[in-house]
Each structure stands twice: as structure tokens, then as C-alpha cells.
PDB file of C-alpha atoms in Angstrom:
ATOM      1  CA  MET A  29      89.726 -11.563  15.842  1.00  0.00           C
ATOM      2  CA  THR A  30      85.941 -11.849  15.656  1.00  0.00           C
ATOM      3  CA  THR A  31      84.237 -15.203  15.230  1.00  0.00           C
ATOM      4  CA  TYR A  32      80.660 -15.543  14.023  1.00  0.00           C
ATOM      5  CA  GLU A  33      78.508 -18.609  14.424  1.00  0.00           C
ATOM      6  CA  GLY A  34      74.793 -19.190  13.988  1.00  0.00           C
ATOM      7  CA  THR A  35      72.515 -20.105  16.872  1.00  0.00           C
ATOM      8  CA  LEU A  36      69.191 -21.889  17.185  1.00  0.00           C
ATOM      9  CA  THR A  37      67.399 -18.605  17.910  1.00  0.00           C
ATOM     10  CA  PRO A  38      64.055 -18.123  16.129  1.00  0.00           C
ATOM     11  CA  PRO A  39      64.371 -15.522  13.364  1.00  0.00           C
ATOM     12  CA  ALA A  40      62.352 -12.302  13.301  1.00  0.00           C
ATOM     13  CA  ALA A  41      60.962 -13.030   9.836  1.00  0.00           C
ATOM     14  CA  LYS A  42      59.055 -16.060   8.617  1.00  0.00           C
ATOM     15  CA  ILE A  43      60.388 -19.435   7.554  1.00  0.00           C
ATOM     16  CA  GLY A  44      59.360 -20.673   4.120  1.00  0.00           C
ATOM     17  CA  ILE A  45      59.116 -24.363   3.316  1.00  0.00           C
ATOM     18  CA  VAL A  46      58.567 -25.796  -0.166  1.00  0.00           C
ATOM     19  CA  VAL A  47      57.528 -29.458  -0.242  1.00  0.00           C
ATOM     20  CA  SER A  48      57.121 -31.849  -3.159  1.00  0.00           C
ATOM     21  CA  ARG A  49      53.907 -33.902  -3.222  1.00  0.00           C
ATOM     22  CA  TYR A  50      55.691 -36.555  -5.269  1.00  0.00           C
ATOM     23  CA  ASN A  51      56.914 -39.210  -2.816  1.00  0.00           C
ATOM     24  CA  GLU A  52      54.798 -37.545  -0.119  1.00  0.00           C
ATOM     25  CA  THR A  53      55.265 -40.516   2.204  1.00  0.00           C
ATOM     26  CA  VAL A  54      58.879 -39.355   2.429  1.00  0.00           C
ATOM     27  CA  THR A  55      58.510 -35.586   2.064  1.00  0.00           C
ATOM     28  CA  GLY A  56      55.749 -35.442   4.674  1.00  0.00           C
ATOM     29  CA  LYS A  57      58.141 -36.971   7.197  1.00  0.00           C
ATOM     30  CA  LEU A  58      60.819 -34.429   6.295  1.00  0.00           C
ATOM     31  CA  LEU A  59      58.284 -31.654   6.833  1.00  0.00           C
ATOM     32  CA  ARG A  60      57.184 -33.038  10.204  1.00  0.00           C
ATOM     33  CA  GLY A  61      60.807 -33.308  11.314  1.00  0.00           C
ATOM     34  CA  ALA A  62      61.365 -29.646  10.466  1.00  0.00           C
ATOM     35  CA  GLN A  63      58.160 -28.567  12.191  1.00  0.00           C
ATOM     36  CA  GLU A  64      59.206 -30.400  15.365  1.00  0.00           C
ATOM     37  CA  VAL A  65      62.589 -28.641  15.417  1.00  0.00           C
ATOM     38  CA  PHE A  66      61.017 -25.239  14.839  1.00  0.00           C
ATOM     39  CA  ALA A  67      58.482 -25.841  17.635  1.00  0.00           C
ATOM     40  CA  LYS A  68      61.250 -27.020  19.980  1.00  0.00           C
ATOM     41  CA  HIS A  69      63.196 -23.807  19.388  1.00  0.00           C
ATOM     42  CA  GLY A  70      60.254 -21.448  19.768  1.00  0.00           C
ATOM     43  CA  VAL A  71      59.336 -20.639  16.178  1.00  0.00           C
ATOM     44  CA  ASP A  72      55.623 -19.793  16.194  1.00  0.00           C
ATOM     45  CA  GLU A  73      53.787 -21.907  13.607  1.00  0.00           C
ATOM     46  CA  LYS A  74      52.139 -18.676  12.377  1.00  0.00           C
ATOM     47  CA  ASN A  75      55.635 -17.703  11.176  1.00  0.00           C
ATOM     48  CA  ILE A  76      55.987 -20.770   8.972  1.00  0.00           C
ATOM     49  CA  ASP A  77      54.589 -20.776   5.440  1.00  0.00           C
ATOM     50  CA  ILE A  78      54.387 -24.099   3.584  1.00  0.00           C
ATOM     51  CA  ALA A  79      54.008 -24.313  -0.184  1.00  0.00           C
ATOM     52  CA  TRP A  80      53.250 -27.687  -1.795  1.00  0.00           C
ATOM     53  CA  VAL A  81      54.447 -28.296  -5.370  1.00  0.00           C
ATOM     54  CA  PRO A  82      53.788 -31.278  -7.663  1.00  0.00           C
ATOM     55  CA  GLY A  83      57.332 -32.657  -7.830  1.00  0.00           C
ATOM     56  CA  ALA A  84      61.010 -32.025  -7.184  1.00  0.00           C
ATOM     57  CA  PHE A  85      61.543 -30.136 -10.445  1.00  0.00           C
ATOM     58  CA  GLU A  86      59.001 -27.537  -9.311  1.00  0.00           C
ATOM     59  CA  LEU A  87      60.791 -26.813  -6.006  1.00  0.00           C
ATOM     60  CA  PRO A  88      63.291 -24.163  -7.243  1.00  0.00           C
ATOM     61  CA  PRO A  89      60.856 -21.621  -8.756  1.00  0.00           C
ATOM     62  CA  ILE A  90      58.743 -21.456  -5.602  1.00  0.00           C
ATOM     63  CA  ALA A  91      61.833 -21.349  -3.375  1.00  0.00           C
ATOM     64  CA  ALA A  92      63.043 -18.418  -5.498  1.00  0.00           C
ATOM     65  CA  VAL A  93      59.729 -16.580  -5.162  1.00  0.00           C
ATOM     66  CA  MET A  94      59.892 -16.981  -1.388  1.00  0.00           C
ATOM     67  CA  ALA A  95      63.545 -15.983  -1.110  1.00  0.00           C
ATOM     68  CA  GLU A  96      63.122 -12.958  -3.399  1.00  0.00           C
ATOM     69  CA  SER A  97      60.066 -11.701  -1.502  1.00  0.00           C
ATOM     70  CA  GLY A  98      62.113 -10.497   1.464  1.00  0.00           C
ATOM     71  CA  ASP A  99      59.501 -11.984   3.823  1.00  0.00           C
ATOM     72  CA  TYR A 100      61.583 -14.970   4.915  1.00  0.00           C
ATOM     73  CA  SER A 101      64.714 -15.466   7.012  1.00  0.00           C
ATOM     74  CA  ALA A 102      65.253 -18.877   5.414  1.00  0.00           C
ATOM     75  CA  VAL A 103      63.618 -21.190   2.903  1.00  0.00           C
ATOM     76  CA  LEU A 104      63.719 -24.978   3.167  1.00  0.00           C
ATOM     77  CA  VAL A 105      63.176 -27.267   0.206  1.00  0.00           C
ATOM     78  CA  PHE A 106      61.960 -30.860   0.694  1.00  0.00           C
ATOM     79  CA  GLY A 107      61.772 -33.487  -2.007  1.00  0.00           C
ATOM     80  CA  ALA A 108      62.707 -37.097  -2.702  1.00  0.00           C
ATOM     81  CA  VAL A 109      64.063 -38.269  -6.025  1.00  0.00           C
ATOM     82  CA  ILE A 110      64.519 -42.018  -6.193  1.00  0.00           C
ATOM     83  CA  ARG A 111      66.618 -43.652  -8.889  1.00  0.00           C
ATOM     84  CA  GLY A 112      64.678 -45.465 -11.575  1.00  0.00           C
ATOM     85  CA  GLU A 113      65.605 -47.412 -14.679  1.00  0.00           C
ATOM     86  CA  THR A 114      66.845 -44.343 -16.586  1.00  0.00           C
ATOM     87  CA  THR A 115      69.063 -41.341 -15.819  1.00  0.00           C
ATOM     88  CA  HIS A 116      66.038 -39.089 -15.281  1.00  0.00           C
ATOM     89  CA  ASP A 117      66.824 -38.791 -11.563  1.00  0.00           C
ATOM     90  CA  GLN A 118      70.304 -37.438 -12.260  1.00  0.00           C
ATOM     91  CA  HIS A 119      68.965 -34.629 -14.442  1.00  0.00           C
ATOM     92  CA  ILE A 120      66.343 -33.661 -11.850  1.00  0.00           C
ATOM     93  CA  ASN A 121      68.847 -33.766  -8.979  1.00  0.00           C
ATOM     94  CA  ARG A 122      71.427 -31.665 -10.813  1.00  0.00           C
ATOM     95  CA  ALA A 123      68.930 -29.043 -11.961  1.00  0.00           C
ATOM     96  CA  VAL A 124      67.278 -28.715  -8.541  1.00  0.00           C
ATOM     97  CA  SER A 125      70.520 -28.581  -6.563  1.00  0.00           C
ATOM     98  CA  MET A 126      72.121 -25.976  -8.822  1.00  0.00           C
ATOM     99  CA  SER A 127      68.981 -23.817  -8.860  1.00  0.00           C
ATOM    100  CA  ILE A 128      68.591 -23.913  -5.079  1.00  0.00           C
ATOM    101  CA  MET A 129      72.225 -23.010  -4.515  1.00  0.00           C
ATOM    102  CA  GLU A 130      72.035 -20.182  -7.040  1.00  0.00           C
ATOM    103  CA  THR A 131      68.922 -18.722  -5.401  1.00  0.00           C
ATOM    104  CA  GLY A 132      70.584 -18.635  -2.000  1.00  0.00           C
ATOM    105  CA  VAL A 133      73.725 -16.987  -3.335  1.00  0.00           C
ATOM    106  CA  ARG A 134      71.785 -14.473  -5.432  1.00  0.00           C
ATOM    107  CA  THR A 135      69.307 -13.439  -2.733  1.00  0.00           C
ATOM    108  CA  GLY A 136      71.456 -13.754   0.385  1.00  0.00           C
ATOM    109  CA  ILE A 137      68.657 -15.802   1.966  1.00  0.00           C
ATOM    110  CA  PRO A 138      69.624 -19.300   3.101  1.00  0.00           C
ATOM    111  CA  VAL A 139      67.873 -21.864   0.927  1.00  0.00           C
ATOM    112  CA  LEU A 140      68.338 -25.235   2.603  1.00  0.00           C
ATOM    113  CA  PHE A 141      68.740 -28.382   0.517  1.00  0.00           C
ATOM    114  CA  GLY A 142      66.361 -31.039   1.804  1.00  0.00           C
ATOM    115  CA  LEU A 143      66.194 -33.018  -1.428  1.00  0.00           C
ATOM    116  CA  LEU A 144      66.850 -36.693  -0.829  1.00  0.00           C
ATOM    117  CA  THR A 145      68.613 -38.342  -3.770  1.00  0.00           C
ATOM    118  CA  CYS A 146      68.413 -42.058  -3.068  1.00  0.00           C
ATOM    119  CA  ASP A 147      68.700 -45.342  -4.906  1.00  0.00           C
ATOM    120  CA  THR A 148      65.643 -46.865  -3.227  1.00  0.00           C
ATOM    121  CA  LEU A 149      62.494 -45.872  -1.369  1.00  0.00           C
ATOM    122  CA  GLU A 150      63.865 -47.671   1.696  1.00  0.00           C
ATOM    123  CA  GLN A 151      66.964 -45.440   1.685  1.00  0.00           C
ATOM    124  CA  ALA A 152      64.755 -42.360   1.479  1.00  0.00           C
ATOM    125  CA  LEU A 153      62.566 -43.515   4.374  1.00  0.00           C
ATOM    126  CA  GLN A 154      65.656 -44.176   6.504  1.00  0.00           C
ATOM    127  CA  ARG A 155      66.707 -40.547   5.934  1.00  0.00           C
ATOM    128  CA  ALA A 156      63.222 -39.227   6.713  1.00  0.00           C
ATOM    129  CA  GLY A 157      62.996 -40.353  10.315  1.00  0.00           C
ATOM    130  CA  GLY A 158      64.487 -43.837  10.146  1.00  0.00           C
ATOM    131  CA  ARG A 159      67.822 -45.106  11.395  1.00  0.00           C
ATOM    132  CA  MET A 160      69.703 -42.426   9.410  1.00  0.00           C
ATOM    133  CA  GLY A 161      67.885 -39.615  11.220  1.00  0.00           C
ATOM    134  CA  ASN A 162      65.625 -37.012   9.685  1.00  0.00           C
ATOM    135  CA  LYS A 163      67.146 -34.700   7.097  1.00  0.00           C
ATOM    136  CA  GLY A 164      64.154 -32.388   7.549  1.00  0.00           C
ATOM    137  CA  SER A 165      65.157 -31.862  11.175  1.00  0.00           C
ATOM    138  CA  GLU A 166      68.739 -31.230  10.124  1.00  0.00           C
ATOM    139  CA  CYS A 167      67.611 -28.668   7.542  1.00  0.00           C
ATOM    140  CA  ALA A 168      65.506 -26.855  10.135  1.00  0.00           C
ATOM    141  CA  GLU A 169      68.440 -26.570  12.539  1.00  0.00           C
ATOM    142  CA  ALA A 170      70.673 -25.379   9.714  1.00  0.00           C
ATOM    143  CA  ALA A 171      68.028 -22.803   8.712  1.00  0.00           C
ATOM    144  CA  LEU A 172      67.944 -21.352  12.231  1.00  0.00           C
ATOM    145  CA  ARG A 173      71.735 -21.241  12.426  1.00  0.00           C
ATOM    146  CA  MET A 174      72.108 -19.663   8.987  1.00  0.00           C
ATOM    147  CA  ALA A 175      69.386 -17.059   9.571  1.00  0.00           C
ATOM    148  CA  SER A 176      71.014 -15.969  12.841  1.00  0.00           C
ATOM    149  CA  LEU A 177      74.483 -15.966  11.259  1.00  0.00           C
ATOM    150  CA  ILE A 178      73.354 -13.745   8.394  1.00  0.00           C
ATOM    151  CA  LYS A 179      71.672 -11.401  10.865  1.00  0.00           C
ATOM    152  CA  ALA A 180      74.864 -11.211  12.931  1.00  0.00           C
ATOM    153  CA  LEU A 181      76.947 -10.440   9.845  1.00  0.00           C
ATOM    154  CA  SER A 182      74.679  -7.720   8.475  1.00  0.00           C
TER     155      SER A 182
END
């Protein structure tokens, strides 16, 4: 029996990160959390490309461009959709999550889901470095583990 598991080893290729400017007080913290994890594990900042998009709905097309390019070992997607008075947030969340998952499956490149889907701004801030941790950091660790796992399996 052979068991495969990802490690926190820096990948040979670049890391792509797509970040929404909408709710940048939250998404900026997710980005910083990821950058800290990558630095801690020896990923050279020259091997990290960051693309800023206007909002969460614009995350999937740029993540797809990065994943399809073959230049990246993993792509992380950071956004924050906060519930409002209508169901708009549900439509955005569903579309973004399905598109991100589909891109990862189609390309074989891990596309990590760092989209916060919260009821309030306070909940989002707690998940971007507050008492609930930093989901950006978690995505970065998952990206390293997934990139190394895919390499080991191929």
C-alpha cells in the first residue's frame, strides 16, 4: 500500500493569488496571512503573482486564466461576500464557488477557495486574522500541500 500526502514544501512553479478589491479591509488581511505562510515556508516572493479584481464575481475568470496558463502550481482566490438585505450574496457565492471548483477539476491545478461568505462584516474580520484565525493562512498551507501532493502523484 502506498500513501500520499502533501507537504509544506515550496513548489517549483509560481503561486497565483486573485484578490477582490471589494471589502479590501477583509481581503487585504487574507492576502497578508497567505504571504506570511508562504514566507515562513520558503516561497520566494518573486514566485508569487497577485492579481486584483473589482469584486468577488470577477475572481473565477482570472483564476481560470492563471490555472490554464501552466505557470502556477496553485491559485488562491480571496474575496468577502457579506449578506445584505437581498439574496444577491447567495447568487454570487454559488456562482463563484462552483466556478472555482470547476476550474481546479478541469485544469488539475489546485484552486483554493478563500471566499468568505459571512452574515456580517464582524464575522468576516474574525475570519481574516481575528479570533477565528486567518482563512488566507489556511488557504496558503492548503495550496502548498496540494501542489506537493499533485507533484507526488504525477
